[in-house]
Coordinates of C-alpha atoms in Angstrom, one line a residue:
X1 CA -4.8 -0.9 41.3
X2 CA -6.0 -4.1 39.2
X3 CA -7.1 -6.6 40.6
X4 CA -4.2 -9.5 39.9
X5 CA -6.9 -12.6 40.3
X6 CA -9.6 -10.8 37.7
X7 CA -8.5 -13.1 35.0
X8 CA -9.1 -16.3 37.5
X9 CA -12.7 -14.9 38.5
X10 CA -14.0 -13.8 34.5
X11 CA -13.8 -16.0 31.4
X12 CA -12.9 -14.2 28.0
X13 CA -15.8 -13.5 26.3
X14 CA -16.4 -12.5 22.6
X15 CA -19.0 -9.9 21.8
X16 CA -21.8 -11.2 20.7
X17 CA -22.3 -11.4 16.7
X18 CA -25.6 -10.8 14.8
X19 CA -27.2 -14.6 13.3
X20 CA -25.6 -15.4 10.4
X21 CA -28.9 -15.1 8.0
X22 CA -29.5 -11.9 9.4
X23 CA -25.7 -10.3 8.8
X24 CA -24.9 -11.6 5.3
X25 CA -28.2 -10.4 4.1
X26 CA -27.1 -6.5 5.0
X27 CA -24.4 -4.5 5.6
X28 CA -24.4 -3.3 8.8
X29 CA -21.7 -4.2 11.1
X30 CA -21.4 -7.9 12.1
X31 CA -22.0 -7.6 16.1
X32 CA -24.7 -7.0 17.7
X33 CA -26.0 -3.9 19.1
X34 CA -26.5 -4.3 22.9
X35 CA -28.5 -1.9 25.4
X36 CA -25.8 0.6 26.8
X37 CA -26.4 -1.0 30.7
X38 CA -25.5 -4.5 29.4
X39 CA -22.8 -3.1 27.0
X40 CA -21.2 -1.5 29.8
X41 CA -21.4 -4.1 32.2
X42 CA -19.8 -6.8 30.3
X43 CA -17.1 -4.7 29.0
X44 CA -16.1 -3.3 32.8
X45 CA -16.2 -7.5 33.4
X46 CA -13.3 -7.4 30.9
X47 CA -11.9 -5.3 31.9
X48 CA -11.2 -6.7 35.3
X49 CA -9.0 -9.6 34.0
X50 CA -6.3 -7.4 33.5
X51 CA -4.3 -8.1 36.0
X52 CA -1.2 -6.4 38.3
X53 CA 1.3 -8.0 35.5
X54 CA 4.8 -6.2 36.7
X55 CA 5.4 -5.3 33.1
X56 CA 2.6 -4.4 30.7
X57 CA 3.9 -6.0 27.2
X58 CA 0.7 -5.0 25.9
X59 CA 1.7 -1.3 25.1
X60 CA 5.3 -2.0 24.4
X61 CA 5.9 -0.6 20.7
X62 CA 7.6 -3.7 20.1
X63 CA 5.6 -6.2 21.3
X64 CA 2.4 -5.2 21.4
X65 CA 0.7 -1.5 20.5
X66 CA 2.7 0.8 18.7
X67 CA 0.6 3.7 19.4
X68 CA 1.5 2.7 23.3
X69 CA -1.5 2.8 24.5
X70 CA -2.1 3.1 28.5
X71 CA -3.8 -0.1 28.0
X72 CA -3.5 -0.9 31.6
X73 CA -4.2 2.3 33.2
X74 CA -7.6 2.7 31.1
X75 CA -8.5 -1.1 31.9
X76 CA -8.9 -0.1 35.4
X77 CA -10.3 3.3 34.9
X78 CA -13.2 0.8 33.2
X79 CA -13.2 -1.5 35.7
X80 CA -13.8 1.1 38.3
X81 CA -16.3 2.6 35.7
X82 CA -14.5 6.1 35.0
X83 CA -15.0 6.1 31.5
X84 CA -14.4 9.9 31.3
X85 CA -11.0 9.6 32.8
X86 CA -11.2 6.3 30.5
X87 CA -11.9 7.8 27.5
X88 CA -8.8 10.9 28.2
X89 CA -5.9 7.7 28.7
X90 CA -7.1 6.3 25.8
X91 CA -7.2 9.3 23.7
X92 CA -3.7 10.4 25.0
X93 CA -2.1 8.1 22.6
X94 CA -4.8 7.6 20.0
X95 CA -6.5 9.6 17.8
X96 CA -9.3 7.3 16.3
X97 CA -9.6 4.3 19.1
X98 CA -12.6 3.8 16.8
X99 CA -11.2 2.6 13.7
X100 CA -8.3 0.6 16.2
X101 CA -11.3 -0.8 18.5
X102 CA -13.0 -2.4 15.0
X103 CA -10.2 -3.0 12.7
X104 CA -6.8 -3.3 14.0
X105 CA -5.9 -6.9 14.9
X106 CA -5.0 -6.4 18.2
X107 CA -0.5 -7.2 18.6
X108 CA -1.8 -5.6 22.0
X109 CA -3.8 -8.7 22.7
X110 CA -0.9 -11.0 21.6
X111 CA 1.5 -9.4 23.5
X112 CA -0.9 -9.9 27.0
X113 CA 0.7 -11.6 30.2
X114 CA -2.3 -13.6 29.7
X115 CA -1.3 -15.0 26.4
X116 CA 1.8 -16.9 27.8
X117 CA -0.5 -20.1 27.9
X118 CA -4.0 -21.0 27.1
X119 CA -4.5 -22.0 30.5
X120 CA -5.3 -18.4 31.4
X121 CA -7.9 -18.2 29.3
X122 CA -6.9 -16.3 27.0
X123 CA -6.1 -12.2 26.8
X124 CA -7.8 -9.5 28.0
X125 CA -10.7 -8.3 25.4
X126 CA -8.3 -5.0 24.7
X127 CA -10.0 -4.6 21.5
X128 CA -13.2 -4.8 22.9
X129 CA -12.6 -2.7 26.3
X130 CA -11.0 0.0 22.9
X131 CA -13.8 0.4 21.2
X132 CA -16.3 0.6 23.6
X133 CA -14.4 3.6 25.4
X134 CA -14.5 5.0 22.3
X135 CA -18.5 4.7 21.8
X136 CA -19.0 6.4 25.5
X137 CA -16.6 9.0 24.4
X138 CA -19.4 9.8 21.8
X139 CA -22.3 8.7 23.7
X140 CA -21.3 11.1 26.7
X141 CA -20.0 14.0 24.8
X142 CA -16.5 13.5 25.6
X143 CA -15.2 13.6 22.0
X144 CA -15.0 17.2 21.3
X145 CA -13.4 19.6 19.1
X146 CA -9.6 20.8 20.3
X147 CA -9.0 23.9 19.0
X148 CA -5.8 25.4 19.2
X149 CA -5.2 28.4 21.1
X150 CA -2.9 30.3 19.1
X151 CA -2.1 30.1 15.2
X152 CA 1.3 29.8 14.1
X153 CA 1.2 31.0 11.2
X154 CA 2.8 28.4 9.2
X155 CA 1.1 26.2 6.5
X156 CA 1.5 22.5 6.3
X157 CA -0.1 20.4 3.0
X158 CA -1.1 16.3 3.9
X159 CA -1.4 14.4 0.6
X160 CA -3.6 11.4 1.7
X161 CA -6.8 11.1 3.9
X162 CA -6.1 7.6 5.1
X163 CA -5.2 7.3 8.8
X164 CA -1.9 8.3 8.7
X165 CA -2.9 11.3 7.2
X166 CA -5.6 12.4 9.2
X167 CA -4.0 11.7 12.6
X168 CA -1.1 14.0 11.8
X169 CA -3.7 16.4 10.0
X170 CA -5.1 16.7 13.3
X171 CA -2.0 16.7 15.3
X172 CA -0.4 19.9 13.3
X173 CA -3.9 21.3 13.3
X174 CA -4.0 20.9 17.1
X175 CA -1.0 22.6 17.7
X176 CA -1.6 25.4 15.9
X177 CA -0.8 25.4 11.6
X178 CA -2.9 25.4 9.2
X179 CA -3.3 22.6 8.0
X180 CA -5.1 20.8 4.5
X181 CA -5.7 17.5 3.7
X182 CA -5.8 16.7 -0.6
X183 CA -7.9 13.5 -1.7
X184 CA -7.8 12.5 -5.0
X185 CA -10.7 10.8 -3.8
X186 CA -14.6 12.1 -4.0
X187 CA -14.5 11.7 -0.7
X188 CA -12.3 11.2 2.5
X189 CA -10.9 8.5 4.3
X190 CA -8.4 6.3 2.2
X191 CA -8.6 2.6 2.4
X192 CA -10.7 3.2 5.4
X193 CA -13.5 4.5 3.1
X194 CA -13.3 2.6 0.4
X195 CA -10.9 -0.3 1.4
X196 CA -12.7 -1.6 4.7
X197 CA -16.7 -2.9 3.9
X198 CA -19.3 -1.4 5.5
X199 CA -19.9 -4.4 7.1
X200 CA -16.5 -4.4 9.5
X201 CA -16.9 -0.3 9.8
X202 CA -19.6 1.7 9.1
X203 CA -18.7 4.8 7.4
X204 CA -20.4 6.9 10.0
X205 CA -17.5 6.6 12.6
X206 CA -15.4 7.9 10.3
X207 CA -17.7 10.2 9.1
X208 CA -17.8 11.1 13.1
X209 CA -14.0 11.9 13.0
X210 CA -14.5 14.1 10.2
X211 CA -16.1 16.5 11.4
X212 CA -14.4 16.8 14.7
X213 CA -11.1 17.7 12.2
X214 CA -13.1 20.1 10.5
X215 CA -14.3 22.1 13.5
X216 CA -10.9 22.1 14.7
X217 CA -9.5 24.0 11.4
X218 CA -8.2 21.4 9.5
X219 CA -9.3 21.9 5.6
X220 CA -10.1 19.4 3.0
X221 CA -9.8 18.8 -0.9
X222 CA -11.4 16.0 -2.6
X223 CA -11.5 15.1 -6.0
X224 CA -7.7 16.9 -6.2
X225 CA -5.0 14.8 -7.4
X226 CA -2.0 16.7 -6.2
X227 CA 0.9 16.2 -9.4
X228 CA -1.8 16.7 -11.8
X229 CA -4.9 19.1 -10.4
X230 CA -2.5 21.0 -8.6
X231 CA 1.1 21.2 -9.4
X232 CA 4.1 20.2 -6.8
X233 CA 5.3 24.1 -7.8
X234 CA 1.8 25.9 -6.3
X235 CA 1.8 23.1 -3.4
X236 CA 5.7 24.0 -2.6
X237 CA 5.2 27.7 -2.7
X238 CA 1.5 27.7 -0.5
X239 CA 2.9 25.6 1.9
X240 CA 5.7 25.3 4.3
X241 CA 5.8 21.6 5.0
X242 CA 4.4 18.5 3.0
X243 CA 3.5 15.3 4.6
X244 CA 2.8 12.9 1.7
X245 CA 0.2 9.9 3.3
X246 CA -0.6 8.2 -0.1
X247 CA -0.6 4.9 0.9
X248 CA 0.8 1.5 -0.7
X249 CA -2.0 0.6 -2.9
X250 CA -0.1 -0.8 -5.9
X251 CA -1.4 -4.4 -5.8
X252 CA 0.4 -7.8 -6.5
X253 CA -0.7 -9.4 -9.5
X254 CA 0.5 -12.7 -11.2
X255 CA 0.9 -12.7 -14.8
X256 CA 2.9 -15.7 -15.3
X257 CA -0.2 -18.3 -14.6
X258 CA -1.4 -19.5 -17.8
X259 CA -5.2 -17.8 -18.6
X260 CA -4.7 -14.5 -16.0
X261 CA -5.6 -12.4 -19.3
X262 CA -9.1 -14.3 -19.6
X263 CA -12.4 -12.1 -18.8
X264 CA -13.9 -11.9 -14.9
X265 CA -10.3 -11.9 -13.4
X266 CA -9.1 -8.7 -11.0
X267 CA -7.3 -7.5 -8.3
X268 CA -9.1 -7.4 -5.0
X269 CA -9.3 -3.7 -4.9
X270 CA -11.3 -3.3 -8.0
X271 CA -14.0 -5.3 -6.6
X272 CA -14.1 -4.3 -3.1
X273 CA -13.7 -0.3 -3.9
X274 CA -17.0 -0.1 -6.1
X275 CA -18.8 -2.2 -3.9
X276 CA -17.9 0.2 -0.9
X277 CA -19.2 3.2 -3.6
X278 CA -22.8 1.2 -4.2
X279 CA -22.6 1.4 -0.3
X280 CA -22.3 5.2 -0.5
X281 CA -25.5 5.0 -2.7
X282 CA -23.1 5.5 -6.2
X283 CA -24.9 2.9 -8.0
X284 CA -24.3 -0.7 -9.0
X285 CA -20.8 -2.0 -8.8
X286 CA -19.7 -2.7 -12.3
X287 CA -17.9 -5.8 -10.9
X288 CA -21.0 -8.1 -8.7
X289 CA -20.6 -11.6 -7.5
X290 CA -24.4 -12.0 -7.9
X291 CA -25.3 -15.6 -8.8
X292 CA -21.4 -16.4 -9.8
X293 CA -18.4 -19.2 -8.3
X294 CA -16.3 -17.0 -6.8
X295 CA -12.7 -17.6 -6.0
X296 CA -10.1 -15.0 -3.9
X297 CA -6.7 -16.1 -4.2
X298 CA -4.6 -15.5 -0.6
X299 CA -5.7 -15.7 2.7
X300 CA -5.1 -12.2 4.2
X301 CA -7.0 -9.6 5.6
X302 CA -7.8 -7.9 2.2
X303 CA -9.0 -11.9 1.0
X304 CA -11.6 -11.8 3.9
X305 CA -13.3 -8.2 2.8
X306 CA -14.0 -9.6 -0.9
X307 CA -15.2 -13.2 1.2
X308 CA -17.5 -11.0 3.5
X309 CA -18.7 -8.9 -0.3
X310 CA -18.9 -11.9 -2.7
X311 CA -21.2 -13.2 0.4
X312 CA -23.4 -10.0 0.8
X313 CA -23.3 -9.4 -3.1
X314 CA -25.3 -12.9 -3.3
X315 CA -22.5 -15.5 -4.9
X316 CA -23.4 -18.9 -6.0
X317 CA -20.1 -20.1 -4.0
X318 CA -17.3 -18.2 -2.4
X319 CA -13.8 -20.1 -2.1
X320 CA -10.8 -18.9 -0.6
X321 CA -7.5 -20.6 -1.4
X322 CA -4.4 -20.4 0.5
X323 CA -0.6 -21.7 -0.7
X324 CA 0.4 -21.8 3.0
X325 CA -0.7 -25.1 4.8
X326 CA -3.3 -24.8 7.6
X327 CA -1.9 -22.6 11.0
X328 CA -2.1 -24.4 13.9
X329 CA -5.0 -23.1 16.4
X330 CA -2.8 -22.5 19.3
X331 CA 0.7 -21.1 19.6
X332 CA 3.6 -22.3 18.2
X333 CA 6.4 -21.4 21.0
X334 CA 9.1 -22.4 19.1
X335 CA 8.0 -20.3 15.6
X336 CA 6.3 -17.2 17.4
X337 CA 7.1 -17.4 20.7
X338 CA 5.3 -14.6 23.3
X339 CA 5.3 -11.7 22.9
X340 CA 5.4 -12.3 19.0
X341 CA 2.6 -12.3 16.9
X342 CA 1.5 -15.8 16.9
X343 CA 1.1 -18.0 13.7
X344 CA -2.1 -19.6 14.1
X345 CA -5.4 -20.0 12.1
X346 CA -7.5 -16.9 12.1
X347 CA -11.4 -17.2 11.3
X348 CA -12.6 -13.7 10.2
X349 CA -16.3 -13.3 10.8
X350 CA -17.0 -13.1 6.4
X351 CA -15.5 -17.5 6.6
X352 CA -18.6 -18.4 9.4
X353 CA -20.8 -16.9 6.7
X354 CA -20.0 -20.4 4.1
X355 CA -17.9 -20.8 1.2
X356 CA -15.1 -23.2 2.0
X357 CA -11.0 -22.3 2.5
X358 CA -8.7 -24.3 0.8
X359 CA -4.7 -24.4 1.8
X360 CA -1.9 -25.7 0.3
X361 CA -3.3 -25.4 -3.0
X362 CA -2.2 -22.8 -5.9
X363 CA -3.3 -22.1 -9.5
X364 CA -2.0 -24.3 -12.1
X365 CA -4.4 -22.6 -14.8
X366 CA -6.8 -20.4 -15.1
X367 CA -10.2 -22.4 -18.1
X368 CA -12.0 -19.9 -20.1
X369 CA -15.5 -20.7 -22.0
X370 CA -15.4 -20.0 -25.8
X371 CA -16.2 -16.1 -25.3
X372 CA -12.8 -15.6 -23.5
X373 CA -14.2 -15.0 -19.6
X374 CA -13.0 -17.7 -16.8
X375 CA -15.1 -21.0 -16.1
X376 CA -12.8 -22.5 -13.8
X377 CA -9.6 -23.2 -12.3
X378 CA -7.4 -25.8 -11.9
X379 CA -5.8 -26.7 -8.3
X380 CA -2.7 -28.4 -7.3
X381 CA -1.5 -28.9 -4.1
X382 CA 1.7 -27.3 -3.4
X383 CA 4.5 -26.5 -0.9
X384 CA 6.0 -23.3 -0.3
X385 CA 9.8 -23.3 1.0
X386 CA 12.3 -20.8 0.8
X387 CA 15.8 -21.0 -1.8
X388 CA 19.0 -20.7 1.2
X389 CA 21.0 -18.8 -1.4
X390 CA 18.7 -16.5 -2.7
X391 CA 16.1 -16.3 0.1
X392 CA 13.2 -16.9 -2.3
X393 CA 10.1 -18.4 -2.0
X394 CA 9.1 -21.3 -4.3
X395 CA 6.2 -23.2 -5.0
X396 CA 6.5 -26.7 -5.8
X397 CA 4.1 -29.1 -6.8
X398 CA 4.1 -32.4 -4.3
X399 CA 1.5 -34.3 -6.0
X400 CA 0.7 -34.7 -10.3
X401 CA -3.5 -34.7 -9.4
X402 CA -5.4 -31.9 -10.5
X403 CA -8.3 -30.6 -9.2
X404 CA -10.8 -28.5 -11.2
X405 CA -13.3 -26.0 -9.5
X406 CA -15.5 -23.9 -10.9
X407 CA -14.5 -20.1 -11.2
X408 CA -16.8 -16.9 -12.6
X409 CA -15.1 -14.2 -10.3
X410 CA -11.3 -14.5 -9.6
X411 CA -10.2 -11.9 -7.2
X412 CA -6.5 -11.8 -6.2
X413 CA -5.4 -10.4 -3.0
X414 CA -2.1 -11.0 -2.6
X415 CA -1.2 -8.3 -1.2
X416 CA 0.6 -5.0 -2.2
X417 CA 4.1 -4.2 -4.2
X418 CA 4.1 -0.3 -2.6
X419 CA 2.8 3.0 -3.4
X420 CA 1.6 3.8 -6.6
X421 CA 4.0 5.6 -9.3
X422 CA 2.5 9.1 -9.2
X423 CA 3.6 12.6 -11.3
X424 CA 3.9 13.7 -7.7
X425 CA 6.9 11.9 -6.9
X426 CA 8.2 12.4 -10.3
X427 CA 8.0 16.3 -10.0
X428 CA 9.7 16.0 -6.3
X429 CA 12.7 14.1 -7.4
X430 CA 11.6 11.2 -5.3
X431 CA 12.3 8.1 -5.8
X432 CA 10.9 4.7 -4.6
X433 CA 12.8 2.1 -2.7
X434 CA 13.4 -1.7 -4.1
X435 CA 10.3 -2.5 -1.2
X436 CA 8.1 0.0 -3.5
X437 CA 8.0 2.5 -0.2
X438 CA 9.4 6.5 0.4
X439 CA 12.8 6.4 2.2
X440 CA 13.1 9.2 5.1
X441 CA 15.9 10.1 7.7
X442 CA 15.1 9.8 11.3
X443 CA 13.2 12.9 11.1
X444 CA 11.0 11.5 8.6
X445 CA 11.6 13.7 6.0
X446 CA 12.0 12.3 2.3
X447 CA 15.0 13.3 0.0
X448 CA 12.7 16.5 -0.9
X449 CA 13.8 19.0 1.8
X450 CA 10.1 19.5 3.8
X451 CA 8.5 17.2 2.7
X452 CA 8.0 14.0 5.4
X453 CA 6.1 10.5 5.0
X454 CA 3.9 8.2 7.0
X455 CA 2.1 5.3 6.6
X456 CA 1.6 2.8 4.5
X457 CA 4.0 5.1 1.8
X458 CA 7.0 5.0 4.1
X459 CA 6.4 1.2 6.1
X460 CA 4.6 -0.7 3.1
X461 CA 1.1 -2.2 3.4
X462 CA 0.8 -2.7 7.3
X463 CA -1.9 -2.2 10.3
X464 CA -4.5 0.9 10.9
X465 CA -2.5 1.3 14.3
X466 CA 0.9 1.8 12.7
X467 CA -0.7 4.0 10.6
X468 CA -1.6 6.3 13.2
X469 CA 1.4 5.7 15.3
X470 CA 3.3 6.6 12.1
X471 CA 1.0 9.9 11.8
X472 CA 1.6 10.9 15.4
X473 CA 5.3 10.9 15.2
X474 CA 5.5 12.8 11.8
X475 CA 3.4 15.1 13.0
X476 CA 6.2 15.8 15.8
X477 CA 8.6 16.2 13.5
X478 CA 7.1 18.7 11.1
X479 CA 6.1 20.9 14.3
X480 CA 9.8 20.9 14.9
X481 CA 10.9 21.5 11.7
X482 CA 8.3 24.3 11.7
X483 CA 9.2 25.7 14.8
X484 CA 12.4 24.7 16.3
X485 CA 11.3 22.4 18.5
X486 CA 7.8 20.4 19.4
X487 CA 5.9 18.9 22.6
X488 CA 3.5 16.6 20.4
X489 CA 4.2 12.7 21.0
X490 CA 6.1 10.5 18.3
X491 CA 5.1 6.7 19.7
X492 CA 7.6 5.2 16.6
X493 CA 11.0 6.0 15.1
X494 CA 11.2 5.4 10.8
X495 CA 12.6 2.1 11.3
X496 CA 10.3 0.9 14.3
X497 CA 10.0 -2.9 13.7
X498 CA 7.7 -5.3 15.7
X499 CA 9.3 -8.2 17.7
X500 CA 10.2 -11.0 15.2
X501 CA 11.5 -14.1 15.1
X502 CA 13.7 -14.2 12.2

């Protein structure tokens, strides 16, 4: 049982992050390394704010984890110090409490009992207490291979090594197929490789992972574009099932503002995904913020990784503009009420490193010197509203001044339009929704007979823990399409939403 006046007793308390001078000189993970005793104690602290809350929100699908994590029941287990009995709850539901514990934004924390009002103190560190189970799980050998028992005999093909992909690689594996994972890749792991900077996850708990997938059976293909280096023929007639994992990485891009076509002016991805490759010792990146005005255009998650790189890279000046006004810093109970996700202002580690945010500003122009690369940009300040007929955003000027700042990297992280047009899905017959995503019926599987999605690919650009709630439940479904029926857990239905005002 939890103890219901933990959160009364303990304040919330951040882990601890490395000094500033030292962290954005490297790029080793931002927090600090603490002694296991220390680690461990303030962690089981934590842990004991949990409280007896009637209804755990925190692990509702809808509300708060999608994987539904036992959050509670492992909270205690901590508390009490079990972290073996810990580490089994938490891997019940999860395959890679890792990559949630450092990456995932937490909808579990939003969706606390705690969260109702600030006055509580705020949620339970769930993240925290996450990844922390996960590093005894390693530290105390508790992570080991699962092999399965007895083969079935069938043959199942996963197109993607992002986390979808892997977590239902190593559910199918698990309960017996054979299973192989194709990366068109040099190496494995999707965004999570070569998306996320070293300096939120280092590669070796992925790397970690790995390796547990490959001593369980599950076989790998890098450098194997499947549509091209392998046609969809040979894959359909070695394999009884297809799970295509292939992600949404078809990024949004503005052509309309006048000067995009100038010199020094990308998409996020092109800067962040060589700069992950000079991390895997692959050489220089042929795109460097070294000694240069830097400017990322949005305000996500994928707008912070190039802030945290142009930073580490060495730029003159990072700035980060934003056509959305500045969140509030609390809740908003009448736009994102609990158990939503909140609207509020959200300072990613990279923005404490300097460099300056901007909101409601956009691009009026993009100012090239005389040998065609950018010099600068030109700011207005904007407002963003939405048409009532057509349901479409528009940007409007509210003021004639102009602001000019200068600019010798542009990086646009917008986000994502959807997955990638592919010979794959050409040769398959399938074709991509108006969202840019793979359609499937409730059992996941596309318009291809056997063949299923997951992910990003079927949901659109989204969170590391959909992604591996996605993977779970397709995983279920190709077992039973495989053999007639299926034990394994599916956390999510195909059109699993989280709680929304709209």
């Amino acid at each position: 049982m939890a103890d219901p006046k933990g959160f009364l007793k303990y304040e919330r308390v951040e882990p601890r992050k490395r000094p500033l001078q030292d962290r954005a000189g490297d790029w080793r993970e931002v927090y600090a390394d603490l002694e296991p005793a220390e680690r461990d104690q303030q962690v089981r602290t934590q842990a004991t704010r949990c409280m007896d809350c009637g209804i755990p929100f925190c692990h509702s699908s809808s509300s708060g984890c999608p994987l539904g994590n036992l959050i509670p029941e492992w909270n205690d287990l901590v508390r009490r110090g079990d972290w073996a009995a810990a580490s089994d709850r938490l891997h019940a539901t999860n395959n890679f409490p890792e990559f949630t514990g450092k990456l995932c934004p937490a909808p579990c924390e939003a969706g606390c009992t705690l969260s109702i009002s600030p006055l509580s103190g705020g949620p339970v560190a769930i993240k925290r207490v996450e990844a922390t189970i996960a590093e005894k799980a390693w530290e105390l050998g508790l992570a080991q291979p699962q092999v399965a028992e007895v083969a079935s005999g069938q043959r199942v093909a996963v197109v993607g090594s992002g986390p979808a992909g892997l977590a239902a690689a190593q559910q199918l594996t698990r309960a017996g197929h054979d299973v192989t994972i194709f990366e068109r890749d040099d190496r494995l792991g999707g965004l999570l490789r070569y998306g996320i900077p070293e300096f939120k996850m280092e590669k070796k708990h992925l790397d970690k992972r790995l390796a547990q997938l490959k001593k369980e059976g599950t076989q790998f293909v890098t450098g194997c574009e499947v549509g091209v280096d392998i046609t969809v023929e040979e894959l359909r007639s070695r394999y009884d099932a297809v799970v295509l994992a292939v992600g949404a990485l078809r990024g949004r891009d503005d052509t309309t503002t006048p000067g995009r076509d100038l010199a020094g002016i990308h998409l996020a991805m092109e800067h962040l995904v060589p700069a992950n490759k000079q991390c895997e010792g692959d050489g220089p990146s042929p795109i460097h913020a070294a000694g240069k005005h830097v400017v990322i255009i949005g305000g996500g998650d994928t707008g912070a990784d190039s802030y945290g790189t142009a930073v580490r890279q060495g730029a003159a000046s990072v700035t980060q503009l934003d056509q959305y006004p500045m969140p509030p810093t609390t809740r908003d109970d009448e736009r994102s009420p609990w158990p939503t996700w909140p609207y509020v202002l959200r300072t990613y580690p990279a923005h404490e490193e300097g460099g300056e945010r901007k909101f409601g500003v956009a691009v009026r122009r993009f100012v090239g010197d005389e040998t065609g690369h950018v010099r600068a940009i030109e700011l207005q300040r904007v407002k963003v509203s939405k048409d009532p007929e057509t349901g479409r955003r528009e940007v409007v000027p509210v003021s004639g001044e102009v602001e000019e700042i200068p600019a010798d990297l542009v990086l646009f992280a917008i986000g994502f339009e959807g997955v990638e047009h592919m010979r794959l899905l050409d040769d398959l017959g399938i074709s991509l929704t108006r969202r840019g995503t793979i359609s499937c019926g409730p059992d996941w599987q596309t318009e291809a007979p056997g063949v299923f999605v997951c992910g990003d690919a079927h949901r659109g650009a989204s969170l590391v823990v959909w992604a591996i709630a996605e993977g779970r439940s397709v995983a279920n479904a190709v077992d039973a399409y495989l053999t007639g029926a299926s034990d394994l857990p599916a956390p999510v239905h195909p059109t699993a939403l989280p709680l929304a005002v709209v």
